[in-house]
PDB file of C-alpha atoms in Angstrom:
ATOM      1  CA  MET A 526      48.034   3.007  93.418  1.00  0.00           C
ATOM      2  CA  HIS A 527      47.347   0.759  96.453  1.00  0.00           C
ATOM      3  CA  ASP A 528      51.097   0.205  96.742  1.00  0.00           C
ATOM      4  CA  SER A 529      52.671   0.875 100.145  1.00  0.00           C
ATOM      5  CA  LYS A 530      56.096   1.241  98.501  1.00  0.00           C
ATOM      6  CA  ALA A 531      55.009   3.659  95.796  1.00  0.00           C
ATOM      7  CA  THR A 532      56.814   7.007  95.747  1.00  0.00           C
ATOM      8  CA  TYR A 533      56.634  10.292  93.915  1.00  0.00           C
ATOM      9  CA  TYR A 534      60.355  10.863  94.318  1.00  0.00           C
ATOM     10  CA  PRO A 535      62.186  10.987  90.973  1.00  0.00           C
ATOM     11  CA  GLU A 536      64.799   8.414  90.103  1.00  0.00           C
ATOM     12  CA  ALA A 537      68.296   9.713  89.271  1.00  0.00           C
ATOM     13  CA  ARG A 538      70.380   7.894  86.635  1.00  0.00           C
ATOM     14  CA  LEU A 539      74.098   8.359  86.046  1.00  0.00           C
ATOM     15  CA  VAL A 540      74.862   9.390  82.457  1.00  0.00           C
ATOM     16  CA  TRP A 541      77.777  10.813  80.500  1.00  0.00           C
ATOM     17  CA  GLN A 542      77.186  14.394  79.373  1.00  0.00           C
ATOM     18  CA  LYS A 543      79.089  17.556  78.465  1.00  0.00           C
ATOM     19  CA  LYS A 544      78.918  20.768  80.458  1.00  0.00           C
ATOM     20  CA  ALA A 545      79.937  22.749  77.370  1.00  0.00           C
ATOM     21  CA  GLU A 546      80.832  21.899  73.801  1.00  0.00           C
ATOM     22  CA  ILE A 547      84.586  22.235  74.290  1.00  0.00           C
ATOM     23  CA  GLU A 548      84.733  20.264  77.529  1.00  0.00           C
ATOM     24  CA  PRO A 549      85.110  16.475  77.939  1.00  0.00           C
ATOM     25  CA  TYR A 550      82.304  14.139  78.935  1.00  0.00           C
ATOM     26  CA  VAL A 551      81.713  13.831  82.682  1.00  0.00           C
ATOM     27  CA  LEU A 552      79.196  12.053  84.899  1.00  0.00           C
ATOM     28  CA  PHE A 553      75.847  13.673  85.599  1.00  0.00           C
ATOM     29  CA  TYR A 554      72.644  12.641  87.270  1.00  0.00           C
ATOM     30  CA  GLN A 555      69.724  12.652  84.836  1.00  0.00           C
ATOM     31  CA  VAL A 556      66.382  13.320  86.514  1.00  0.00           C
ATOM     32  CA  ASP A 557      62.929  13.494  84.892  1.00  0.00           C
ATOM     33  CA  ILE A 558      60.361  15.523  86.846  1.00  0.00           C
ATOM     34  CA  VAL A 559      56.696  15.810  85.817  1.00  0.00           C
ATOM     35  CA  THR A 560      54.178  17.996  87.664  1.00  0.00           C
ATOM     36  CA  ASN A 561      50.433  17.605  87.990  1.00  0.00           C
ATOM     37  CA  LEU A 562      50.090  20.399  85.396  1.00  0.00           C
ATOM     38  CA  ILE A 563      51.293  17.967  82.716  1.00  0.00           C
ATOM     39  CA  GLU A 564      54.577  19.810  82.495  1.00  0.00           C
ATOM     40  CA  GLY A 565      57.892  18.019  82.702  1.00  0.00           C
ATOM     41  CA  LYS A 566      61.578  18.749  82.582  1.00  0.00           C
ATOM     42  CA  LEU A 567      64.739  16.723  82.111  1.00  0.00           C
ATOM     43  CA  PHE A 568      67.550  17.872  84.420  1.00  0.00           C
ATOM     44  CA  PHE A 569      71.288  17.156  84.198  1.00  0.00           C
ATOM     45  CA  ILE A 570      72.976  17.649  87.583  1.00  0.00           C
ATOM     46  CA  SER A 571      76.713  17.346  88.227  1.00  0.00           C
ATOM     47  CA  SER A 572      77.457  14.148  90.145  1.00  0.00           C
ATOM     48  CA  THR A 573      80.368  15.835  91.952  1.00  0.00           C
ATOM     49  CA  THR A 574      79.146  19.381  92.729  1.00  0.00           C
ATOM     50  CA  GLY A 575      75.340  19.081  92.527  1.00  0.00           C
ATOM     51  CA  GLU A 576      75.310  21.979  90.060  1.00  0.00           C
ATOM     52  CA  LEU A 577      72.437  22.160  87.566  1.00  0.00           C
ATOM     53  CA  ILE A 578      74.081  22.045  84.134  1.00  0.00           C
ATOM     54  CA  ASN A 579      71.224  21.680  81.659  1.00  0.00           C
ATOM     55  CA  SER A 580      67.454  21.364  81.673  1.00  0.00           C
ATOM     56  CA  TYR A 581      65.104  20.535  78.811  1.00  0.00           C
ATOM     57  CA  SER A 582      61.345  20.458  78.603  1.00  0.00           C
ATOM     58  CA  LEU A 583      59.797  16.988  78.339  1.00  0.00           C
ATOM     59  CA  SER A 584      56.514  18.311  77.015  1.00  0.00           C
ATOM     60  CA  THR A 585      55.948  19.003  73.347  1.00  0.00           C
ATOM     61  CA  LYS A 586      56.446  22.671  72.556  1.00  0.00           C
ATOM     62  CA  CYS A 587      56.494  22.427  68.812  1.00  0.00           C
ATOM     63  CA  THR A 588      56.573  25.825  67.138  1.00  0.00           C
ATOM     64  CA  ALA A 589      55.922  26.717  63.508  1.00  0.00           C
ATOM     65  CA  THR A 590      58.280  29.178  61.850  1.00  0.00           C
ATOM     66  CA  SER A 591      59.205  30.445  58.417  1.00  0.00           C
ATOM     67  CA  SER A 592      62.759  31.257  57.456  1.00  0.00           C
ATOM     68  CA  ALA A 593      65.171  31.544  54.547  1.00  0.00           C
ATOM     69  CA  THR A 594      66.524  28.395  52.913  1.00  0.00           C
ATOM     70  CA  ASN A 595      69.477  27.977  50.568  1.00  0.00           C
ATOM     71  CA  PHE A 596      67.528  27.337  47.376  1.00  0.00           C
ATOM     72  CA  TYR A 597      63.800  27.774  47.955  1.00  0.00           C
ATOM     73  CA  GLY A 598      63.286  31.175  49.538  1.00  0.00           C
ATOM     74  CA  ASN A 599      61.301  31.293  52.784  1.00  0.00           C
ATOM     75  CA  ARG A 600      59.876  27.929  53.794  1.00  0.00           C
ATOM     76  CA  SER A 601      57.795  26.805  56.757  1.00  0.00           C
ATOM     77  CA  PHE A 602      59.038  24.177  59.178  1.00  0.00           C
ATOM     78  CA  PHE A 603      58.774  23.242  62.842  1.00  0.00           C
ATOM     79  CA  THR A 604      61.202  23.874  65.683  1.00  0.00           C
ATOM     80  CA  LYS A 605      61.154  23.248  69.417  1.00  0.00           C
ATOM     81  CA  GLN A 606      61.342  25.744  72.251  1.00  0.00           C
ATOM     82  CA  VAL A 607      63.923  24.761  74.854  1.00  0.00           C
ATOM     83  CA  ASN A 608      65.480  26.379  77.895  1.00  0.00           C
ATOM     84  CA  VAL A 609      69.283  26.507  77.849  1.00  0.00           C
ATOM     85  CA  PRO A 610      71.190  27.671  80.951  1.00  0.00           C
ATOM     86  CA  GLY A 611      72.967  30.928  80.205  1.00  0.00           C
ATOM     87  CA  ILE A 612      70.761  31.580  77.171  1.00  0.00           C
ATOM     88  CA  GLY A 613      67.219  31.131  78.452  1.00  0.00           C
ATOM     89  CA  ASN A 614      64.283  30.255  76.240  1.00  0.00           C
ATOM     90  CA  THR A 615      65.447  29.607  72.714  1.00  0.00           C
ATOM     91  CA  TYR A 616      64.603  27.387  69.741  1.00  0.00           C
ATOM     92  CA  SER A 617      66.348  24.394  68.204  1.00  0.00           C
ATOM     93  CA  LEU A 618      65.909  22.570  64.894  1.00  0.00           C
ATOM     94  CA  TRP A 619      63.832  19.803  66.411  1.00  0.00           C
ATOM     95  CA  ASN A 620      60.445  18.943  64.923  1.00  0.00           C
ATOM     96  CA  ASP A 621      58.516  16.880  67.467  1.00  0.00           C
ATOM     97  CA  CYS A 622      55.040  17.837  66.258  1.00  0.00           C
ATOM     98  CA  ASN A 623      54.608  14.260  65.093  1.00  0.00           C
ATOM     99  CA  ILE A 624      55.525  10.934  66.655  1.00  0.00           C
ATOM    100  CA  ALA A 625      58.360  10.566  64.141  1.00  0.00           C
ATOM    101  CA  PHE A 626      60.547  13.504  65.146  1.00  0.00           C
ATOM    102  CA  ILE A 627      63.228  15.160  63.002  1.00  0.00           C
ATOM    103  CA  HIS A 628      66.238  16.577  64.828  1.00  0.00           C
ATOM    104  CA  THR A 629      68.957  18.528  62.977  1.00  0.00           C
ATOM    105  CA  LEU A 630      72.384  18.799  64.630  1.00  0.00           C
ATOM    106  CA  ARG A 631      76.043  19.587  64.013  1.00  0.00           C
ATOM    107  CA  PHE A 632      77.988  16.552  62.827  1.00  0.00           C
ATOM    108  CA  ASN A 633      81.262  17.118  64.689  1.00  0.00           C
ATOM    109  CA  ASP A 634      79.850  17.216  68.226  1.00  0.00           C
ATOM    110  CA  SER A 635      76.114  16.415  67.904  1.00  0.00           C
ATOM    111  CA  THR A 636      75.127  19.776  69.365  1.00  0.00           C
ATOM    112  CA  ASP A 637      72.021  21.787  68.567  1.00  0.00           C
ATOM    113  CA  TYR A 638      71.651  24.910  66.503  1.00  0.00           C
ATOM    114  CA  TYR A 639      69.907  27.651  68.485  1.00  0.00           C
ATOM    115  CA  SER A 640      67.951  30.780  67.624  1.00  0.00           C
ATOM    116  CA  VAL A 641      66.494  32.995  70.340  1.00  0.00           C
ATOM    117  CA  ASN A 642      63.888  34.491  67.995  1.00  0.00           C
ATOM    118  CA  ASN A 643      63.199  31.390  65.861  1.00  0.00           C
ATOM    119  CA  THR A 644      64.624  32.941  62.693  1.00  0.00           C
ATOM    120  CA  TRP A 645      67.369  31.040  60.879  1.00  0.00           C
ATOM    121  CA  SER A 646      68.965  33.355  58.328  1.00  0.00           C
ATOM    122  CA  GLN A 647      72.312  32.897  60.092  1.00  0.00           C
ATOM    123  CA  ASN A 648      71.919  29.114  59.836  1.00  0.00           C
ATOM    124  CA  SER A 649      70.165  28.786  56.499  1.00  0.00           C
ATOM    125  CA  SER A 650      71.977  25.568  55.577  1.00  0.00           C
ATOM    126  CA  PRO A 651      70.882  23.466  58.593  1.00  0.00           C
ATOM    127  CA  ALA A 652      67.430  25.069  58.289  1.00  0.00           C
ATOM    128  CA  THR A 653      67.292  23.916  54.651  1.00  0.00           C
ATOM    129  CA  SER A 654      68.273  20.359  55.608  1.00  0.00           C
ATOM    130  CA  HIS A 655      65.705  20.386  58.404  1.00  0.00           C
ATOM    131  CA  TRP A 656      62.940  21.575  56.071  1.00  0.00           C
ATOM    132  CA  ALA A 657      63.904  19.088  53.340  1.00  0.00           C
ATOM    133  CA  ALA A 658      63.885  16.133  55.764  1.00  0.00           C
ATOM    134  CA  GLN A 659      60.448  17.238  56.955  1.00  0.00           C
ATOM    135  CA  GLN A 660      59.212  17.319  53.341  1.00  0.00           C
ATOM    136  CA  ALA A 661      60.701  13.885  52.601  1.00  0.00           C
ATOM    137  CA  ALA A 662      58.973  12.346  55.625  1.00  0.00           C
ATOM    138  CA  SER A 663      55.699  14.040  54.644  1.00  0.00           C
ATOM    139  CA  TYR A 664      55.990  12.748  51.084  1.00  0.00           C
ATOM    140  CA  PHE A 665      56.410   9.124  52.186  1.00  0.00           C
ATOM    141  CA  LEU A 666      53.560   9.494  54.683  1.00  0.00           C
ATOM    142  CA  ASN A 667      51.068  11.239  52.393  1.00  0.00           C
ATOM    143  CA  VAL A 668      51.844   9.411  49.140  1.00  0.00           C
ATOM    144  CA  HIS A 669      52.963   5.971  50.316  1.00  0.00           C
ATOM    145  CA  GLN A 670      51.383   5.865  53.818  1.00  0.00           C
ATOM    146  CA  ARG A 671      54.779   4.992  55.307  1.00  0.00           C
ATOM    147  CA  LEU A 672      55.144   5.895  58.987  1.00  0.00           C
ATOM    148  CA  SER A 673      58.608   7.430  58.949  1.00  0.00           C
ATOM    149  CA  TRP A 674      61.587   5.730  57.319  1.00  0.00           C
ATOM    150  CA  ASN A 675      61.125   2.364  59.073  1.00  0.00           C
ATOM    151  CA  ASN A 676      57.300   2.384  58.977  1.00  0.00           C
ATOM    152  CA  LEU A 677      57.339   2.313  62.799  1.00  0.00           C
ATOM    153  CA  ASN A 678      57.409   6.075  63.444  1.00  0.00           C
ATOM    154  CA  ALA A 679      61.115   6.156  64.274  1.00  0.00           C
ATOM    155  CA  GLY A 680      62.773   9.566  64.595  1.00  0.00           C
ATOM    156  CA  CYS A 681      65.346  10.856  62.134  1.00  0.00           C
ATOM    157  CA  TYR A 682      68.601  12.639  62.990  1.00  0.00           C
ATOM    158  CA  VAL A 683      69.998  15.004  60.352  1.00  0.00           C
ATOM    159  CA  TYR A 684      73.654  16.012  60.729  1.00  0.00           C
ATOM    160  CA  GLN A 685      75.371  18.963  59.049  1.00  0.00           C
ATOM    161  CA  ARG A 686      78.979  18.094  58.169  1.00  0.00           C
ATOM    162  CA  LEU A 687      81.034  21.176  57.329  1.00  0.00           C
ATOM    163  CA  GLY A 688      83.402  21.000  54.347  1.00  0.00           C
ATOM    164  CA  TRP A 689      82.213  17.565  53.168  1.00  0.00           C
ATOM    165  CA  ASP A 690      80.975  17.400  49.578  1.00  0.00           C
ATOM    166  CA  ASN A 691      78.672  14.423  49.897  1.00  0.00           C
ATOM    167  CA  ALA A 692      75.599  13.039  51.662  1.00  0.00           C
ATOM    168  CA  SER A 693      74.838   9.657  53.245  1.00  0.00           C
ATOM    169  CA  ALA A 694      72.252   7.817  55.311  1.00  0.00           C
ATOM    170  CA  LEU A 695      72.176   4.826  57.662  1.00  0.00           C
ATOM    171  CA  SER A 696      69.897   3.567  60.441  1.00  0.00           C
ATOM    172  CA  GLY A 697      67.827   6.693  60.913  1.00  0.00           C
ATOM    173  CA  ASN A 698      70.757   9.092  60.470  1.00  0.00           C
ATOM    174  CA  ILE A 699      71.294  11.410  57.503  1.00  0.00           C
ATOM    175  CA  ILE A 700      74.585  13.272  57.058  1.00  0.00           C
ATOM    176  CA  ILE A 701      74.527  16.326  54.804  1.00  0.00           C
ATOM    177  CA  GLY A 702      77.715  17.920  53.492  1.00  0.00           C
ATOM    178  CA  GLU A 703      77.810  21.665  54.055  1.00  0.00           C
ATOM    179  CA  ALA A 704      80.119  23.780  51.897  1.00  0.00           C
ATOM    180  CA  ASN A 705      82.572  26.269  53.354  1.00  0.00           C
ATOM    181  CA  SER A 706      81.262  28.881  50.914  1.00  0.00           C
ATOM    182  CA  ILE A 707      79.299  31.757  52.418  1.00  0.00           C
ATOM    183  CA  SER A 708      76.715  31.490  49.635  1.00  0.00           C
ATOM    184  CA  TYR A 709      75.935  27.824  50.442  1.00  0.00           C
ATOM    185  CA  ARG A 710      75.129  27.236  46.772  1.00  0.00           C
ATOM    186  CA  ASP A 711      77.106  23.992  46.810  1.00  0.00           C
ATOM    187  CA  ASP A 712      75.536  22.454  49.893  1.00  0.00           C
ATOM    188  CA  ASN A 713      74.195  18.929  49.509  1.00  0.00           C
ATOM    189  CA  ASN A 714      70.738  19.711  50.888  1.00  0.00           C
ATOM    190  CA  THR A 715      68.547  20.299  47.867  1.00  0.00           C
ATOM    191  CA  LEU A 716      65.175  18.671  48.389  1.00  0.00           C
ATOM    192  CA  ASP A 717      65.819  15.825  45.944  1.00  0.00           C
ATOM    193  CA  ILE A 718      69.207  15.012  47.507  1.00  0.00           C
ATOM    194  CA  VAL A 719      67.818  14.910  51.056  1.00  0.00           C
ATOM    195  CA  ALA A 720      64.820  12.854  49.879  1.00  0.00           C
ATOM    196  CA  HIS A 721      67.285  10.575  48.046  1.00  0.00           C
ATOM    197  CA  GLU A 722      69.080   9.921  51.355  1.00  0.00           C
ATOM    198  CA  TYR A 723      65.791   9.481  53.229  1.00  0.00           C
ATOM    199  CA  ALA A 724      64.797   6.879  50.628  1.00  0.00           C
ATOM    200  CA  HIS A 725      67.994   4.945  51.444  1.00  0.00           C
ATOM    201  CA  LEU A 726      66.634   4.555  54.986  1.00  0.00           C
ATOM    202  CA  VAL A 727      63.345   3.286  53.568  1.00  0.00           C
ATOM    203  CA  THR A 728      65.171   0.762  51.371  1.00  0.00           C
ATOM    204  CA  GLU A 729      67.354  -0.313  54.311  1.00  0.00           C
ATOM    205  CA  THR A 730      64.292  -1.198  56.390  1.00  0.00           C
ATOM    206  CA  SER A 731      62.172  -2.695  53.628  1.00  0.00           C
ATOM    207  CA  ALA A 732      64.170  -4.362  50.835  1.00  0.00           C
ATOM    208  CA  GLY A 733      67.385  -4.795  52.837  1.00  0.00           C
ATOM    209  CA  LEU A 734      69.535  -4.588  49.716  1.00  0.00           C
ATOM    210  CA  VAL A 735      73.262  -5.236  50.044  1.00  0.00           C
ATOM    211  CA  TYR A 736      75.183  -2.138  48.955  1.00  0.00           C
ATOM    212  CA  LYS A 737      77.187  -3.957  46.275  1.00  0.00           C
ATOM    213  CA  LYS A 738      76.959  -4.784  42.558  1.00  0.00           C
ATOM    214  CA  GLU A 739      73.393  -5.040  41.180  1.00  0.00           C
ATOM    215  CA  GLN A 740      71.763  -4.616  44.586  1.00  0.00           C
ATOM    216  CA  GLY A 741      73.799  -1.489  45.216  1.00  0.00           C
ATOM    217  CA  ALA A 742      72.816  -0.111  41.801  1.00  0.00           C
ATOM    218  CA  LEU A 743      69.143  -0.790  42.533  1.00  0.00           C
ATOM    219  CA  ASN A 744      69.502   0.883  45.918  1.00  0.00           C
ATOM    220  CA  GLU A 745      70.861   4.062  44.316  1.00  0.00           C
ATOM    221  CA  SER A 746      68.279   3.944  41.525  1.00  0.00           C
ATOM    222  CA  PHE A 747      65.371   3.708  43.951  1.00  0.00           C
ATOM    223  CA  SER A 748      66.736   6.691  45.888  1.00  0.00           C
ATOM    224  CA  ASP A 749      67.120   8.716  42.680  1.00  0.00           C
ATOM    225  CA  ILE A 750      63.526   7.946  41.708  1.00  0.00           C
ATOM    226  CA  PHE A 751      62.024   8.724  45.112  1.00  0.00           C
ATOM    227  CA  GLY A 752      64.183  11.844  45.466  1.00  0.00           C
ATOM    228  CA  VAL A 753      62.842  13.218  42.191  1.00  0.00           C
ATOM    229  CA  ALA A 754      59.299  12.102  43.030  1.00  0.00           C
ATOM    230  CA  CYS A 755      59.430  14.008  46.323  1.00  0.00           C
ATOM    231  CA  TYR A 756      60.738  17.101  44.539  1.00  0.00           C
ATOM    232  CA  GLU A 757      58.000  16.986  41.900  1.00  0.00           C
ATOM    233  CA  PHE A 758      55.377  16.312  44.588  1.00  0.00           C
ATOM    234  CA  ASN A 759      56.366  19.602  46.238  1.00  0.00           C
ATOM    235  CA  PHE A 760      56.981  21.784  43.183  1.00  0.00           C
ATOM    236  CA  GLY A 761      55.014  20.152  40.361  1.00  0.00           C
ATOM    237  CA  ILE A 762      56.356  18.607  37.164  1.00  0.00           C
ATOM    238  CA  THR A 763      59.362  20.509  35.832  1.00  0.00           C
ATOM    239  CA  ASN A 764      61.444  20.251  32.667  1.00  0.00           C
ATOM    240  CA  THR A 765      64.419  19.198  34.808  1.00  0.00           C
ATOM    241  CA  ILE A 766      62.573  16.271  36.349  1.00  0.00           C
ATOM    242  CA  TRP A 767      65.406  13.734  36.026  1.00  0.00           C
ATOM    243  CA  LEU A 768      68.268  16.000  37.074  1.00  0.00           C
ATOM    244  CA  ASN A 769      69.302  15.248  40.663  1.00  0.00           C
ATOM    245  CA  GLY A 770      70.599  18.186  42.668  1.00  0.00           C
ATOM    246  CA  TYR A 771      69.532  20.601  39.946  1.00  0.00           C
ATOM    247  CA  ASP A 772      69.231  23.496  42.386  1.00  0.00           C
ATOM    248  CA  ARG A 773      72.911  23.322  43.288  1.00  0.00           C
ATOM    249  CA  THR A 774      75.566  25.234  41.387  1.00  0.00           C
ATOM    250  CA  ASP A 775      76.743  21.991  39.781  1.00  0.00           C
ATOM    251  CA  VAL A 776      74.182  19.658  38.174  1.00  0.00           C
ATOM    252  CA  THR A 777      74.478  15.869  37.990  1.00  0.00           C
TER     253      THR A 777
END
């Protein structure tokens, strides 16, 4: 580099992080280390004890899988292999195959869902939301040539909110209500509902409509139209084309 002050030593940054889900936030050193084998890891080290708490791969380890969904049988989607202390190599609902990633998390504490064998039958609801968000992003890319929701390849965070009978979206975040029922038939993650919420993000970063009166009505109408269009793009024209959330137990 012809720089006498250049160094290969990593730079440590102080960040707030949790050691475990139930514990409060504490200070950790965050260190990124990349080897000459084009492999990298992100380390979180306790600022008080020097203990290694968490480490995550910085390289893309996108993995294809197929697993059960709430309404559509087995569907294919992408996950990410990560290494979690105490668990080892496992998989999370994080699609980073493309520049515009999709990351599905718990709403209450923003933690990942994990599966050691990359099967998701025990977490079919978040897997359904993850798959549906992937399909919504693919629809806007393939049909409308839009690079993610903001047309700038921004990532999308999808949150599962237990016991909340609704869905919403704002600034790259989608919140999906997950029913308390074991059958998950009343979850708010049918493909048209998730695509409806994804379309709200598109409207937010294109038309900029105020969510009130006529503009609010237009905002909802556009999301209804794009939600149905995404559904029909995936499954073909059906006789229930204008019924949103048709796959749920209750139809609106």
